[in-house]
Structure formats: C-alpha cells, structure tokens
XYZ file of C-alpha atoms in Angstrom:
617
model
C -164.157 83.483 244.942
C -167.815 84.085 245.636
C -168.567 85.709 242.305
C -167.727 84.153 238.939
C -167.482 85.719 235.544
C -165.140 88.624 236.238
C -161.461 89.228 236.853
C -161.464 92.922 237.894
C -164.290 94.619 239.775
C -164.972 98.195 240.909
C -167.232 98.578 243.967
C -168.797 102.032 244.267
C -170.875 103.408 247.124
C -171.513 106.389 249.338
C -170.384 106.968 252.892
C -171.437 104.123 255.253
C -173.125 102.372 252.320
C -171.488 99.024 253.076
C -169.199 99.068 250.030
C -166.088 97.932 251.930
C -167.898 95.056 253.653
C -169.368 93.979 250.329
C -165.931 94.037 248.693
C -164.424 92.005 251.500
C -167.189 89.399 251.174
C -166.291 88.901 247.534
C -162.740 87.783 248.372
C -163.531 86.034 251.667
C -162.933 82.527 250.259
C -159.670 83.362 248.477
C -156.605 81.452 249.847
C -154.581 84.645 250.222
C -155.506 88.278 249.854
C -153.196 91.252 249.599
C -154.985 94.262 251.053
C -153.727 97.516 249.491
C -154.366 100.429 251.839
C -154.209 103.814 250.103
C -155.275 106.323 252.734
C -152.748 108.317 254.783
C -152.507 107.857 258.525
C -154.244 111.191 259.142
C -154.074 113.522 262.106
C -153.094 111.567 265.260
C -155.486 113.721 267.260
C -158.425 112.708 265.041
C -159.681 109.833 267.147
C -162.754 109.233 265.033
C -160.668 108.667 261.898
C -158.309 106.402 263.834
C -161.311 104.371 265.024
C -162.464 103.916 261.448
C -159.065 102.622 260.395
C -158.915 100.275 263.369
C -162.360 98.854 262.447
C -161.147 98.158 258.912
C -158.033 96.371 260.214
C -160.041 94.293 262.677
C -162.243 92.893 259.884
C -159.310 91.513 257.933
C -158.537 87.838 258.453
C -155.112 86.930 259.807
C -154.155 85.283 256.515
C -154.359 88.589 254.630
C -151.284 90.726 254.061
C -151.373 94.520 253.944
C -149.480 96.830 251.636
C -149.643 100.633 251.913
C -149.170 103.080 249.023
C -149.888 106.365 250.823
C -146.234 107.382 250.730
C -146.125 107.105 246.919
C -149.542 106.920 245.236
C -148.035 106.242 241.782
C -146.823 102.893 243.096
C -150.412 101.560 243.044
C -150.182 100.972 239.301
C -146.954 99.019 239.817
C -148.559 96.855 242.525
C -151.434 96.012 240.196
C -149.182 95.396 237.195
C -146.816 93.022 239.047
C -149.520 90.917 240.747
C -149.492 87.270 239.633
C -152.395 85.276 238.233
C -152.741 83.365 241.519
C -153.047 86.531 243.632
C -156.085 88.428 244.867
C -155.845 92.170 245.499
C -158.326 94.283 247.451
C -157.674 98.015 246.967
C -159.521 100.144 249.550
C -160.064 102.845 248.566
C -159.545 105.115 245.525
C -160.847 108.147 247.430
C -157.831 108.023 249.767
C -155.596 107.424 246.771
C -156.830 110.537 244.955
C -156.450 112.608 248.136
C -152.788 111.663 248.422
C -152.265 111.996 244.660
C -153.389 115.640 244.704
C -151.225 116.574 247.652
C -148.637 119.243 246.681
C -145.967 116.969 248.134
C -146.438 114.794 245.045
C -146.626 117.706 242.625
C -145.844 118.812 239.996
C -146.951 115.726 238.117
C -149.263 114.655 235.335
C -152.126 113.265 237.396
C -154.144 112.404 234.296
C -151.288 110.185 233.110
C -151.107 108.532 236.548
C -154.789 107.632 236.394
C -154.367 106.318 232.866
C -151.409 104.169 234.032
C -153.577 102.663 236.752
C -156.391 101.944 234.287
C -153.935 100.330 231.849
C -152.460 98.159 234.626
C -155.939 96.993 235.622
C -156.762 96.002 232.013
C -153.520 94.046 231.616
C -153.509 92.355 235.042
C -153.988 88.595 235.357
C -154.754 88.811 239.090
C -158.159 88.993 240.722
C -158.624 92.643 241.699
C -161.417 94.332 243.671
C -161.213 98.109 243.950
C -163.378 100.165 246.329
C -164.186 103.831 245.657
C -166.648 106.444 246.938
C -169.331 107.484 244.463
C -169.406 111.308 244.311
C -171.608 111.825 241.280
C -174.954 111.699 243.109
C -174.419 114.625 245.503
C -174.725 118.364 245.016
C -171.865 120.281 243.525
C -169.698 121.314 246.496
C -169.722 124.986 247.389
C -165.990 125.199 248.089
C -163.095 125.008 245.616
C -161.530 122.212 247.647
C -164.669 120.120 247.522
C -165.166 120.703 243.792
C -161.551 119.775 243.071
C -161.803 116.469 244.936
C -165.117 115.435 243.430
C -163.937 116.301 239.916
C -160.707 114.362 240.297
C -162.334 111.343 241.957
C -165.156 111.295 239.425
C -162.621 111.212 236.601
C -160.732 108.394 238.327
C -163.913 106.365 238.824
C -164.806 106.691 235.155
C -161.367 105.549 234.009
C -161.256 102.584 236.414
C -164.856 101.551 235.662
C -164.042 101.468 231.966
C -161.012 99.278 232.655
C -162.767 96.799 234.961
C -164.768 93.741 233.865
C -167.598 94.516 236.282
C -168.906 97.473 238.297
C -171.308 97.346 241.228
C -172.969 100.186 243.106
C -173.805 99.584 246.808
C -176.636 101.671 248.216
C -177.747 101.143 251.855
C -176.049 97.752 251.788
C -177.876 96.642 248.644
C -175.710 96.022 245.544
C -176.837 97.002 242.052
C -174.730 95.637 239.219
C -174.002 98.261 236.598
C -171.601 96.226 234.452
C -172.068 93.638 232.953
C -175.782 93.721 231.972
C -176.802 90.935 234.361
C -175.618 90.400 237.878
C -173.064 87.629 238.474
C -174.530 84.775 240.412
C -174.205 83.830 244.049
C -172.983 87.172 245.307
C -173.964 88.210 248.815
C -174.241 91.488 250.681
C -173.452 91.309 254.383
C -175.329 93.704 256.595
C -173.098 95.977 258.636
C -172.652 94.349 261.998
C -172.515 96.253 265.224
C -170.225 95.398 268.117
C -170.658 91.770 269.073
C -173.177 91.053 266.307
C -172.855 88.651 263.428
C -173.489 89.676 259.854
C -176.948 89.268 258.397
C -177.757 86.237 256.219
C -176.625 86.406 252.644
C -179.162 87.533 250.053
C -178.855 86.975 246.316
C -178.208 89.929 244.053
C -181.154 90.991 241.888
C -180.656 91.050 238.180
C -180.809 94.474 236.582
C -180.945 95.528 232.976
C -177.949 97.227 231.423
C -178.073 101.004 231.398
C -178.521 102.762 228.102
C -175.287 103.396 226.245
C -173.997 106.926 226.745
C -171.763 109.107 224.671
C -168.193 109.016 225.938
C -167.182 112.379 224.471
C -167.779 114.142 227.769
C -166.570 111.275 229.917
C -162.847 111.320 229.106
C -160.797 111.184 232.317
C -159.705 114.673 233.340
C -158.068 116.145 236.397
C -159.607 119.487 237.327
C -158.386 121.988 239.866
C -156.243 119.738 242.055
C -156.486 121.181 245.540
C -155.699 119.924 248.989
C -155.748 121.433 252.426
C -152.278 122.851 252.044
C -153.206 125.026 249.047
C -154.087 125.167 245.385
C -151.991 123.363 242.826
C -152.303 124.980 239.394
C -151.060 122.751 236.603
C -151.526 122.215 232.877
C -154.648 120.511 231.635
C -157.108 121.968 234.125
C -160.723 121.639 233.028
C -162.375 124.994 233.669
C -165.844 126.126 232.552
C -166.558 127.544 229.130
C -169.010 130.350 228.305
C -172.435 129.348 227.048
C -172.124 128.227 223.409
C -175.757 129.048 222.641
C -176.514 132.240 224.550
C -173.994 134.365 222.630
C -175.293 133.651 219.087
C -178.888 133.858 220.347
C -178.254 137.315 221.776
C -176.716 138.548 218.531
C -179.617 137.124 216.511
C -182.034 138.810 218.886
C -180.529 142.203 218.058
C -181.941 141.920 214.524
C -185.455 141.915 215.992
C -185.108 145.023 218.166
C -186.453 148.431 217.330
C -183.053 149.872 216.441
C -182.720 152.718 213.949
C -180.134 152.503 211.205
C -177.780 149.554 210.710
C -177.638 148.640 214.387
C -174.663 148.290 216.732
C -171.973 147.415 214.231
C -168.860 145.802 215.733
C -170.264 146.353 219.216
C -172.569 143.419 218.588
C -169.624 141.357 219.756
C -169.955 142.942 223.203
C -173.530 141.689 223.406
C -172.490 138.198 222.290
C -169.631 138.117 224.796
C -171.777 139.309 227.709
C -174.534 136.831 226.815
C -172.134 133.900 226.635
C -170.412 134.756 229.923
C -173.712 135.473 231.698
C -175.412 132.420 230.211
C -178.464 134.284 228.929
C -179.509 135.695 225.532
C -180.594 138.913 227.270
C -177.458 140.051 229.145
C -177.507 142.965 231.507
C -174.870 145.716 231.874
C -172.046 145.024 234.307
C -172.874 146.964 237.450
C -170.166 145.686 239.826
C -166.709 146.170 238.286
C -163.333 145.832 239.999
C -159.992 147.051 238.646
C -156.907 145.061 239.739
C -153.854 147.307 239.335
C -150.760 145.054 239.444
C -147.592 146.761 240.619
C -144.500 144.650 240.050
C -141.209 145.988 238.694
C -138.704 144.165 236.457
C -135.051 144.819 237.241
C -132.196 144.951 234.756
C -132.344 145.951 231.125
C -136.107 145.439 230.959
C -136.612 148.699 232.851
C -134.193 150.783 230.797
C -135.470 154.329 230.283
C -137.892 154.327 233.217
C -137.683 156.877 235.996
C -136.674 155.217 239.269
C -139.571 155.108 241.685
C -142.123 156.210 239.091
C -144.128 152.977 239.205
C -144.318 153.107 243.003
C -145.550 156.703 242.757
C -148.260 155.647 240.339
C -149.336 152.848 242.730
C -149.505 155.266 245.672
C -151.409 157.733 243.520
C -154.011 155.082 242.645
C -154.401 154.099 246.287
C -155.099 157.717 247.129
C -157.761 157.972 244.421
C -155.734 160.282 242.221
C -154.374 159.925 238.709
C -156.002 158.941 235.420
C -156.784 155.332 236.318
C -158.387 156.197 239.665
C -160.424 159.026 238.149
C -161.680 156.811 235.319
C -162.552 154.086 237.792
C -164.504 156.515 239.939
C -166.298 157.908 236.913
C -167.321 154.378 235.925
C -168.344 153.394 239.448
C -165.648 150.699 239.547
C -163.653 149.782 242.633
C -159.864 149.902 242.401
C -157.546 147.476 244.192
C -153.751 147.923 244.018
C -151.981 144.553 244.093
C -148.282 144.305 244.967
C -146.514 141.603 242.914
C -143.010 140.288 243.550
C -140.187 142.149 241.843
C -138.596 140.264 239.006
C -134.834 139.789 238.870
C -132.942 140.742 235.669
C -134.052 138.174 233.112
C -130.791 138.444 231.168
C -128.792 137.192 234.173
C -130.992 134.428 235.520
C -134.599 133.416 236.332
C -136.929 136.329 236.981
C -138.644 134.405 239.791
C -138.043 131.177 241.686
C -140.374 128.231 241.230
C -141.872 128.813 244.683
C -142.512 132.483 243.868
C -144.337 131.454 240.674
C -146.560 129.042 242.573
C -147.331 131.648 245.231
C -148.051 134.336 242.641
C -150.425 132.063 240.689
C -152.310 131.106 243.844
C -152.434 134.765 244.931
C -153.965 135.814 241.625
C -156.471 132.982 241.814
C -157.513 134.066 245.308
C -157.911 137.675 244.140
C -160.382 136.504 241.513
C -162.198 134.335 244.039
C -162.462 137.225 246.484
C -163.914 139.421 243.746
C -166.469 136.781 242.778
C -167.462 136.281 246.412
C -167.978 140.056 246.697
C -170.412 139.992 243.771
C -168.058 141.493 241.175
C -169.404 140.902 237.662
C -166.425 142.123 235.634
C -162.704 142.400 236.287
C -160.335 144.865 234.593
C -156.636 143.958 234.534
C -154.297 146.954 234.827
C -150.554 147.273 235.501
C -148.075 150.004 236.362
C -144.733 148.214 236.860
C -141.410 149.217 235.350
C -140.238 146.953 232.523
C -143.590 145.303 231.847
C -143.336 145.817 228.076
C -140.036 143.974 227.899
C -141.295 141.114 230.053
C -144.369 140.772 227.873
C -142.195 140.799 224.735
C -140.078 137.982 226.239
C -143.175 135.932 227.017
C -144.523 136.417 223.492
C -141.165 135.491 222.005
C -141.123 132.284 224.045
C -144.733 131.295 223.507
C -145.472 132.568 219.973
C -142.021 132.674 218.382
C -142.047 136.468 217.996
C -138.976 138.604 217.432
C -138.427 140.946 220.429
C -137.923 144.136 218.358
C -141.142 143.377 216.468
C -143.321 143.168 219.596
C -141.667 145.754 221.845
C -142.997 149.223 221.159
C -140.829 152.293 221.097
C -139.791 153.724 224.467
C -141.430 157.149 224.901
C -140.216 159.598 227.534
C -142.450 161.788 229.667
C -141.736 164.608 227.230
C -143.132 162.507 224.384
C -139.792 161.752 222.704
C -138.580 158.375 221.510
C -135.637 157.060 223.486
C -133.939 154.688 221.095
C -131.091 153.792 223.420
C -133.491 152.502 226.066
C -135.432 150.533 223.419
C -132.224 148.874 222.220
C -131.240 148.000 225.808
C -134.589 146.410 226.482
C -134.540 144.377 223.282
C -131.001 143.232 224.057
C -132.056 142.117 227.523
C -134.907 140.084 226.055
C -132.623 138.498 223.463
C -130.069 137.620 226.135
C -132.794 136.009 228.273
C -134.057 133.972 225.329
C -130.546 132.830 224.535
C -129.958 131.875 228.173
C -133.132 129.761 228.213
C -132.868 128.329 224.702
C -132.608 124.770 226.064
C -135.054 125.263 228.936
C -138.628 123.926 228.836
C -141.280 126.232 227.487
C -144.015 125.117 229.894
C -146.224 127.832 231.372
C -144.586 127.898 234.796
C -141.083 127.755 233.286
C -141.875 130.770 231.104
C -143.180 132.695 234.114
C -140.131 131.814 236.217
C -137.512 132.536 233.558
C -139.052 135.502 231.775
C -142.484 136.615 232.971
C -142.010 137.877 236.496
C -144.397 138.573 239.341
C -147.008 140.787 237.721
C -147.586 138.462 234.763
C -147.716 135.456 237.117
C -150.319 137.133 239.341
C -152.285 138.177 236.253
C -152.237 134.588 234.990
C -153.661 133.408 238.317
C -156.370 136.063 238.098
C -157.410 134.863 234.637
C -157.557 131.240 235.766
C -159.444 132.062 238.963
C -161.884 134.281 237.120
C -162.499 131.552 234.587
C -163.191 129.056 237.354
C -165.723 131.456 238.881
C -167.228 132.509 235.493
C -166.206 136.136 235.811
C -165.291 137.907 232.545
C -162.112 139.985 232.305
C -161.257 143.068 230.266
C -157.630 142.971 229.014
C -155.841 146.175 228.228
C -152.101 146.092 227.704
C -149.026 143.886 227.541
C -149.273 142.322 231.011
C -152.862 141.181 230.452
C -152.237 139.651 227.018
C -148.982 138.027 228.186
C -150.959 136.419 230.998
C -153.492 135.290 228.426
C -150.726 133.603 226.434
C -149.459 131.769 229.515
C -152.910 130.809 230.814
C -153.862 129.032 227.564
C -151.179 126.415 228.348
C -152.679 125.844 231.773
C -156.381 126.008 230.877
C -157.376 126.763 227.309
C -160.817 127.912 228.440
C -159.460 131.098 230.030
C -159.145 133.091 226.792
C -162.845 132.708 226.100
C -163.645 134.751 229.214
C -161.502 137.696 228.036
C -162.563 140.777 226.063
C -160.065 143.182 224.466
C -161.614 146.651 223.963
C -158.579 148.181 222.171
C -155.050 147.199 221.146
C -153.726 150.670 221.949
C -151.403 150.595 218.960
C -149.039 148.255 220.873
C -147.412 145.564 218.703
C -147.313 143.038 221.563
C -151.056 143.374 222.146
C -151.746 143.077 218.424
C -149.804 139.808 218.111
C -151.179 138.264 221.301
C -154.720 139.197 220.300
C -154.218 137.438 216.974
C -152.852 134.275 218.637
C -155.575 134.248 221.298
C -158.390 134.930 218.850
C -159.328 138.231 220.528
C -160.511 140.900 218.118
C -160.153 144.461 219.482
C -163.386 146.407 219.389
C -161.955 149.924 218.973
C -158.843 151.771 217.874
C -158.620 154.762 220.224
C -154.814 154.791 220.595
C -155.036 156.090 224.144
C -151.771 155.960 226.072
C -152.767 156.512 229.683
C -151.365 153.331 231.195
C -152.538 149.763 231.133
C -156.183 149.515 232.164
C -157.129 153.106 231.401
C -158.428 152.423 227.925
C -160.653 149.609 229.184
C -162.170 151.961 231.775
C -162.611 154.713 229.187
C -164.602 152.347 226.969
C -166.612 150.829 229.815
C -169.489 153.380 229.642
C -169.848 152.651 225.921
C -169.956 148.895 226.536
C -172.559 149.341 229.246
C -174.641 151.543 226.971
C -174.671 148.880 224.283
C -175.819 146.226 226.797
C -178.500 148.587 228.111
C -179.900 149.050 224.620
C -179.820 145.322 223.940
C -181.618 144.576 227.231
C -184.281 147.274 227.182
C -185.278 148.032 223.594
C -188.551 146.418 222.482
C -189.069 144.237 219.445
C -189.760 146.163 216.258
C -193.551 146.486 215.598
C -193.108 144.998 212.142
C -191.837 141.808 213.800
C -194.684 141.516 216.265
C -193.602 144.013 218.863
C -196.110 145.953 220.902
C -196.887 149.208 219.095
C -197.954 150.699 222.429
C -194.323 150.812 223.397
C -193.969 153.769 221.019
C -194.956 157.295 222.015
C -198.126 158.398 220.267
C -197.656 161.292 217.855
C -200.509 163.802 217.937
C -200.741 166.093 214.938
C -201.579 169.691 215.949
C -204.882 171.145 214.850
C -204.792 173.689 212.025
C -204.795 177.283 213.208
C -207.932 179.342 212.580
C -208.280 183.101 212.117
C -206.475 185.209 214.589
C -203.433 184.455 216.620
C -202.622 180.756 216.879
C -201.229 181.042 220.398
C -202.223 182.663 223.600
C -198.978 184.606 223.773
C -199.488 188.371 224.132
C -199.311 190.439 220.975
C -196.208 192.456 220.420
C -196.896 196.188 220.838
C -194.284 198.462 219.426
C -193.206 200.969 222.079
C -193.751 204.636 221.559
C -190.668 206.589 220.657
C -188.956 208.274 223.547
C -188.885 212.029 223.294
C -186.123 214.272 224.355
C -185.472 214.550 228.020
C -182.986 213.487 230.655
C -181.884 209.828 230.604
C -182.600 207.646 233.608
C -179.843 206.592 235.976
C -181.483 203.215 236.681
C -179.569 200.210 235.364
C -180.946 198.099 232.590
C -182.838 195.053 233.689
C -181.030 191.944 232.536
C -182.160 188.345 232.722
C -179.808 186.098 234.664
C -179.260 182.751 232.966
C -178.737 180.023 235.559
C -175.618 177.896 235.223
C -176.146 174.491 233.684
C -175.402 171.527 235.909
C -171.700 170.888 236.186
C -170.840 174.324 234.717
C -168.960 176.792 236.853
C -170.001 180.441 236.798
C -167.331 182.850 235.640
C-alpha cells in the first residue's frame, strides 16, 4: 500500500476531479484488488456514459477482479463485511450505489438502515477498503426535486461513511486535501489525469493540513430525504422535510405588542400572525394573496356511505367545476382559485382493502404533484376540501387505527338533507368501521397500510398534498375529516407536515376535535358551519387576511418610539362668535297659505340614490 496509517479510506471529489485515479493509485501496489462496481449499466444508447465505463475498466490491472452490486445494492455491506484481512477492496463509487438504492425497484425499504449497515460493516472490517464518492455539498441546491433528493441522500451517505472510515481525503483539481486524520499520511501521490497515449504526471507529496474545527453532530445524523429517481417519486417513512422558521413566529407575536392597536389586541388570532410568520420566514408576514382550493372527490363504497344520496357527491363536484354552490361562491368571494381533483373510489373497507398498494403509491404521488404545481404557479396558501360519499367513516377508521379512537366516538351523527338525524345510517357506518378494524387487527399500522386498508383515495391524495406542500413550504388550511385524517397519516411519513397546517375551526365534528388534539392544532374559531369540508376555511379567510393586514401595516405605538406623524392631526374648531356659526341660510318660516284652490302639481321629492350593491325596489 502506498499510504500507511489507515485501514479504511473515503475519497471525495467533484466531477472530473481525479478522485478515481487517486483512489486507484493508493492500491496500485497491493497484490490483489477486488474492484466493487456499483453503477448500473445505463442506457445502451448513451455512448458517452459507455465510454466513461470503458475508460475505468481499461485502467484496471489484469490482476484485479471485479464484482458488481448494481443488481442488489444492499449486498455492498455484505461484500465489505465478509472481506478478509488480506484483501483490498476498491469501491467506486457511492454515487452510483445511492442512485440504484433509491430506485423504486428496490423499494419499499429502509434506506437509512441500509446506509447504517454499510457504515457498521466498514467499521468492523479487517480488510483494506478505499471508497470513492462524489462530493455534493459544495454546489448550489438543485432546482428540481430529483436533484435535491439525490444530493440529500448522497450527502447523508457520505457523512455516515466518513464517520466510519479511518481517513477521509478530498480531491480538488487533482490535488488531495486530507480531512481526516489531522495530518496527511505520508508518501501518498496524486497522478495527473492522463490523456490518450500519455503517461501520468510525476508523483507529488501530499501537503499537511490542520484538522478542521470540531462541529456539532446534532444536524449531521444520516438521513434519507425525498428518495426520487427518474421513474417517479418514492414516498416513505422518515422523510426529512423543512420546518417553519422557529424564530420568525415568536418574533411576529412579540412585535404585535408594539403596534398601535386599540384595546387588548388580536386575541386568539395572534396565532394566525405567528403561523404566517413562521411559514413565510419573516416576523412581518403579509396576507395570502394567491390561494388555491383543492376539492377532492373520491367516494367510499359499502357501509361507509350509508345514508348518502347516490350521485350526490358527483353532483357537488360538477357544481363546483361550474362555479356554482357554496364552496365555489366562497372561493370566488375570497379571490381563490378552485380545482376539483378526482380521487380513486375506495372499495368497501369491511370486505377488504380500500385501495391496492399501487393505487396508494399513485395517489400519494398525485397529491404531491398537485402541491408542486400549485407552488410553481405562485400559490401561497392551499385549502383542502372534500365532497366524497363516506368520507366521515373513512376518517373515523383512520383515527381509530392511528390514535386508538372508538369509531362511535369520532363519527358524527348522520344528518339528512332535511336536517334530521338518521340513526340507522350512523349505526351502519360505525359497524362497517368496526368490521374493517377487526379484519385488519393483525395487519401493520404503517402509514401506507392504513391508507390501503382503511383510508381510500381521497385521504391518500390529501396526504400527498400535505407532504408536497411541506416540501415546497406552502401552508395548508385544514377543514374537515379528510384533511385531519391526512394529517394523522402524514405525521408517520414526515413529522414536519403538521407544522405547516392551520385549523380555523373544528366545525363541531368529533373526528376533527380528536385529530386536532393529537396533531397539536388548536382551532381558532367555533362557528359550527356545516357547508361541506373546506367551506368554513374559506369563510374565515377574509378574517385571517384582515389580521395579517393589520399586523403588517399598523405603525409602532408613539409611546414606544413610533412616529407620531403617522397619526392624523386633530384640529379643534374655533369658538363661535356672535351671529350664526355657519354659512348655511337662515330658516324663514313660510307664510300661511290662505284659502284658494289647491295646485294639481305633484310634490317635489328628493330621490335617494341606491347604495352600491343594493337593488332598487
């Protein structure tokens, strides 16, 4: 070996930095080397990629053996763990390994555990191991979800492997800089990249560098965020999504105490200011101007829909598309756009799974894309609404599975169009939920399992919307059982999602009350409107905007250093002197009318113009 003092080494570097050539030079004098190739073969029509692979193969001496792990990336940990003390491994590279690891063909899986297994195998190995990996932490944050997913996953892998290795070196423009240990090992050489027919440049000794300052490791724990590949998005538990600003919210609330507000201030609506500040990342949030309502239409078959009028939910969806109905009118009044989203129909939960596993994956990805499309269109706030048949029962089933609730306790009474309670329908729905829970009593309670067995299409799409909105830092107004059920499911996929949700009102619904308590969402109001899921949120939207407008535009109180010129000057009127105080004409009493014929002319009357928005009778 050309470098002494280490057993395992991680070689980092950018594209065309010379990292692979440097790694190969470190094992050039080993008797035998097992080259572990991690990258897939790639597109056969991509000649440039094929040329790169051929160049790598041509550099390997004939005494080296090659082992490929692209067909099963989890086998890399086994290869490292079973290598003997007399063996030398060269793993090139971890970027290709992560690409294959995140492929949906190898999902679902716990990718974080797979990285930890690799790191543990490196620590315990007695073999000489050199691992090559691209360094992605020095570039800009990618602008695409796919790029961000790869850099996040590879960055987490590099941190875990670097912590497990004895030494780490960073190659920049062919020049190695030793990051771990503090001083560079002796006698290492960096070959210059040779062109066709050229020999490598003479070896140059590595410079010694001081050890970097010790950093806190609280933020550096290996995580796998948003695993995505070219074939689609893979949503799985443990995703690391952004959180609202921890400081902007409290700062905005504290700032309210300095404003020139009369009386006791905004009361419970101060929470709106804190929420908007945290999600906008500023202590002076602005009102949401671009709002989009996502109306999810997905029916639930079987007992969950007992008591509903056949075709009523489809009529409501058509009505919303046409701009009619309560939800559409409220959206238009608030200046919000309305998008009707068709979700897959759920099968009877009491008889079998509501959705297949593939339908759950598709619904989650669809919801995620809806949120991304809204964010790309400049939407600042999303409102979740629903109009499917049987949504209350599906939400009750989800709450029973995720929070241990009793179905009758979280399913509200079934009310007919005439306003009467239909107890028979309520009993049927509760029985369907109980039967579904009994059927799945030995099934896993993971997020996707709950959606497949109990939740159905609308809750799955809503869950994807919450996750996608969280990833794009778009806040969401929840209003009803579908939204809060999605919140319960999303917390098991990414716990950050609930912090981007605001609940204006519980609507008197027991399911919403329980979910709000579990999720830590405190309703702002208690209006008890029953106009369909999403309508209450739209009805309260003008109030929420007004609160944010006051918080953003009111000046600081003069007693706290505010500009007194912001107030309107009060001019006291001058005292009135003798005579009339105004220039109005004096009132002259008319002379009495004597006897005589009355006039036929009509009385003159003053016409009062109609006020704006008032119709003349």
